[in-house]
Short mmCIF file of N, CA and C in Angstrom, two decimals:
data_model
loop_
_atom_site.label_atom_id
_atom_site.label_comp_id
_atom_site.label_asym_id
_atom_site.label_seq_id
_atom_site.Cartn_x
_atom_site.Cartn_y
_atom_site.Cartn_z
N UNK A 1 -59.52 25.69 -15.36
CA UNK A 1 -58.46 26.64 -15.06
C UNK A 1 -59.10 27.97 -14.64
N UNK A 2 -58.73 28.57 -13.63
CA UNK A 2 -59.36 29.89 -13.28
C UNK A 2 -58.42 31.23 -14.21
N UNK A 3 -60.11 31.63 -13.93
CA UNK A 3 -59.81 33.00 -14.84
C UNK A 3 -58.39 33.88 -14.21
N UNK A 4 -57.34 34.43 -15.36
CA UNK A 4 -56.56 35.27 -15.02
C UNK A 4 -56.65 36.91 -15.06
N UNK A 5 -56.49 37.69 -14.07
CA UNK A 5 -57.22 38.90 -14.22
C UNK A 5 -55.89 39.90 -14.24
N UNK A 6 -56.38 41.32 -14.75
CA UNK A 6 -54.94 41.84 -14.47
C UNK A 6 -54.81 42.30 -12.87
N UNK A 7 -55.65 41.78 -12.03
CA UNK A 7 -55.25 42.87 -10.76
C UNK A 7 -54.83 41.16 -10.24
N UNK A 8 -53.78 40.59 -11.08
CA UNK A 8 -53.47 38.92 -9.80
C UNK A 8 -52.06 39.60 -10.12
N UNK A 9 -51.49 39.06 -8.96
CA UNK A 9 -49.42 38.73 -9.46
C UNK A 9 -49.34 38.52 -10.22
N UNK A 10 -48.08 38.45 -10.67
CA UNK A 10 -47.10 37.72 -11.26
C UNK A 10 -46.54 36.28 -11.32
N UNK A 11 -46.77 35.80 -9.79
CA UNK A 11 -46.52 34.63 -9.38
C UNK A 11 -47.34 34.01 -9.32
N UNK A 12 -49.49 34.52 -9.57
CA UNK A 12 -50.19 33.30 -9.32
C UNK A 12 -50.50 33.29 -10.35
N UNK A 13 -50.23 34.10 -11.48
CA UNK A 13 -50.95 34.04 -13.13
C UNK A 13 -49.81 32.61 -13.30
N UNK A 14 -48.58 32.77 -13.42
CA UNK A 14 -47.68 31.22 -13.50
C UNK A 14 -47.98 30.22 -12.37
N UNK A 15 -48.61 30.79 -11.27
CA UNK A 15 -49.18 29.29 -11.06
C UNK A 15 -50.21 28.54 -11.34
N UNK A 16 -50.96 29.26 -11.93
CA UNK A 16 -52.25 29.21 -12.75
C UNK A 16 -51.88 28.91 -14.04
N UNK A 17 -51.21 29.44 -14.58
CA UNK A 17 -50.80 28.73 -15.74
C UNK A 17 -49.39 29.04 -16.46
N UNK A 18 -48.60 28.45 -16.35
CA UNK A 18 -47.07 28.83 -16.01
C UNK A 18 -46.93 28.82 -17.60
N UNK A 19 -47.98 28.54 -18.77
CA UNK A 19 -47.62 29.09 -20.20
C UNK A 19 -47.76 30.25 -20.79
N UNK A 20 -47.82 31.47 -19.79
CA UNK A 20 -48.25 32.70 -19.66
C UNK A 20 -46.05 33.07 -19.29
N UNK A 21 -45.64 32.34 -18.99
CA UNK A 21 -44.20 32.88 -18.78
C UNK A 21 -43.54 33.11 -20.10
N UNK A 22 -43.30 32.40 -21.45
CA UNK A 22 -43.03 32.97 -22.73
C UNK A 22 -43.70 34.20 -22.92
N UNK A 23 -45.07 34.59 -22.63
CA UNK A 23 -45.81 35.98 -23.23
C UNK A 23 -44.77 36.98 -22.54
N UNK A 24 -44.80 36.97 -21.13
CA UNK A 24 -44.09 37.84 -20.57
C UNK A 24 -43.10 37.47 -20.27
N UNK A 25 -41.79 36.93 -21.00
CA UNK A 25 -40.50 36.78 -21.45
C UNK A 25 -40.28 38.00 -22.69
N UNK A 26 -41.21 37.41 -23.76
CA UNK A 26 -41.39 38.24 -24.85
C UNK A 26 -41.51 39.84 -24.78
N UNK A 27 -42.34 40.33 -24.05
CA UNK A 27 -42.52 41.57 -23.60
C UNK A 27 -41.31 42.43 -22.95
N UNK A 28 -40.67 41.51 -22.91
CA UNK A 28 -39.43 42.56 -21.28
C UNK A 28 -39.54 42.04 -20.03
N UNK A 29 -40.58 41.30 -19.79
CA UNK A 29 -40.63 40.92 -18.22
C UNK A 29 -39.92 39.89 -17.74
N UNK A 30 -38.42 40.07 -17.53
CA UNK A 30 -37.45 39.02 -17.14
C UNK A 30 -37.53 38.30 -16.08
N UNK A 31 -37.71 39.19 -15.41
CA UNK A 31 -37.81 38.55 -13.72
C UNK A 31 -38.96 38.10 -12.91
N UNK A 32 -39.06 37.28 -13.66
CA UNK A 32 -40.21 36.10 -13.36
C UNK A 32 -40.21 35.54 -11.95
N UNK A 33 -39.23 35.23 -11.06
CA UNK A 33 -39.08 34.58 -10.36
C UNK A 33 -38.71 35.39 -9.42
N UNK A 34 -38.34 37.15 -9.45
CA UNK A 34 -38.26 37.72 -8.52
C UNK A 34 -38.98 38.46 -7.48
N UNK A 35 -38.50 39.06 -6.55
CA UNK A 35 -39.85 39.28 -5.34
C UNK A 35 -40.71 39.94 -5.84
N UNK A 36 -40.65 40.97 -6.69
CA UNK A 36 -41.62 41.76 -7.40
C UNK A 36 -42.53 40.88 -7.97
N UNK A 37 -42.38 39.69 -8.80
CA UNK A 37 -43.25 39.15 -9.64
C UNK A 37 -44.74 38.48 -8.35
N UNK A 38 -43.72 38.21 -6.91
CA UNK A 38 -44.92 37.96 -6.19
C UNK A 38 -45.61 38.87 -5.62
N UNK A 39 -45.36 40.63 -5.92
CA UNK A 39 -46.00 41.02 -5.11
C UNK A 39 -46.69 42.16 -6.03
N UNK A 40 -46.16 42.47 -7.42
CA UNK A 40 -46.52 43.57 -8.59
C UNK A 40 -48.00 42.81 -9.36
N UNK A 41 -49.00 43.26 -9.65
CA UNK A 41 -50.35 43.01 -10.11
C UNK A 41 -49.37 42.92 -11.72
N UNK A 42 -50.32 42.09 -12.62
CA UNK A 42 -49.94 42.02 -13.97
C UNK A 42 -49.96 44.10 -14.47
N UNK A 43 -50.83 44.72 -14.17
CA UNK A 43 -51.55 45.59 -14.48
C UNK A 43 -50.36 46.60 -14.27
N UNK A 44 -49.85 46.70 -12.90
CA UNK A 44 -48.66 46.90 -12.82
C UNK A 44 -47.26 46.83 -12.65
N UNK A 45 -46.97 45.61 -13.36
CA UNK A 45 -45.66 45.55 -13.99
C UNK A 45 -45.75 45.69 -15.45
N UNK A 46 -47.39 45.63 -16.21
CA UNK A 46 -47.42 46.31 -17.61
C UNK A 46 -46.86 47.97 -17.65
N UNK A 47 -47.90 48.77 -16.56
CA UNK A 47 -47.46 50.33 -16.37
C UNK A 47 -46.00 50.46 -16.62
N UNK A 48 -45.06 49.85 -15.50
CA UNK A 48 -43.82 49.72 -15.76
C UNK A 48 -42.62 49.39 -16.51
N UNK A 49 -43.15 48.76 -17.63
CA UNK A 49 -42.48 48.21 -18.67
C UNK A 49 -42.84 49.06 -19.90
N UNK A 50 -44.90 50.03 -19.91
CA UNK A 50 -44.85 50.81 -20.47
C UNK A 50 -45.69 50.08 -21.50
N UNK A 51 -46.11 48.59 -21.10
CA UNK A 51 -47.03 47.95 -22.16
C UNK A 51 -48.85 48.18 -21.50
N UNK A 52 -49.69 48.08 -23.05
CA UNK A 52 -51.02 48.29 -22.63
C UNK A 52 -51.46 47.56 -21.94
N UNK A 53 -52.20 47.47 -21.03
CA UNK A 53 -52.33 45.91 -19.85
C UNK A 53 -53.62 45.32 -20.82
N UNK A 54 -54.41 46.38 -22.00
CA UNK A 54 -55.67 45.38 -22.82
C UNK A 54 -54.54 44.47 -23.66
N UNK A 55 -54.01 45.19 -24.23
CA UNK A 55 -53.21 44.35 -25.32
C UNK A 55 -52.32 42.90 -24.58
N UNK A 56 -51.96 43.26 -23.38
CA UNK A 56 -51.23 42.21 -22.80
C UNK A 56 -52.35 41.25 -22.37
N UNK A 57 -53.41 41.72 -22.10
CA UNK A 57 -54.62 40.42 -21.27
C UNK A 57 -55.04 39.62 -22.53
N UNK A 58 -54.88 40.18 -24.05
CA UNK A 58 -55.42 38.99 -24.98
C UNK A 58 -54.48 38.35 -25.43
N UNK A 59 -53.05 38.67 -25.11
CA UNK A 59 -52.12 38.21 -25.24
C UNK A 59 -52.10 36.47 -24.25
N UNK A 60 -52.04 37.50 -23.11
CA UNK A 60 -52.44 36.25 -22.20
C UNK A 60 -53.51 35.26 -21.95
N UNK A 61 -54.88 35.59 -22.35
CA UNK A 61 -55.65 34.51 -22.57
C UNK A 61 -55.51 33.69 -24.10
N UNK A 62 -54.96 33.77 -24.77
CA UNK A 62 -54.42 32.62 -25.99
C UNK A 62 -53.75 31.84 -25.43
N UNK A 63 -52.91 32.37 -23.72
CA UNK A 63 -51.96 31.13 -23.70
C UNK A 63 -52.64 29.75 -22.75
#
């Protein structure tokens, strides 16, 4: 499985590994499937929601 970084989408971290969509369900990040998710870096749709993008990346590599 390739590494997930925070400067990828939204849309290739779930295509990479689509068990990363509960973490950021959990967080606030609803719109998974919207145009933003293909075009916003993890890094920044964390800024935007106001979460730490460290705390969210070890979040996301457990999944």
């Amino acid at each position: 499985m390739a590494e997930i970084t925070k400067d990828m989408t939204i849309g290739e971290i779930l295509r990479i590994n689509p068990n990363v969509a509960p973490i950021l369900m959990e967080i606030g990040m609803h719109c998974l499937g919207c145009p933003s998710a293909q075009g916003e870096t993890l890094e920044e749709a964390a800024m935007v929601h106001g979460i730490k993008i460290d705390d969210l990346m070890e979040k996301v590599a457990e999944a």
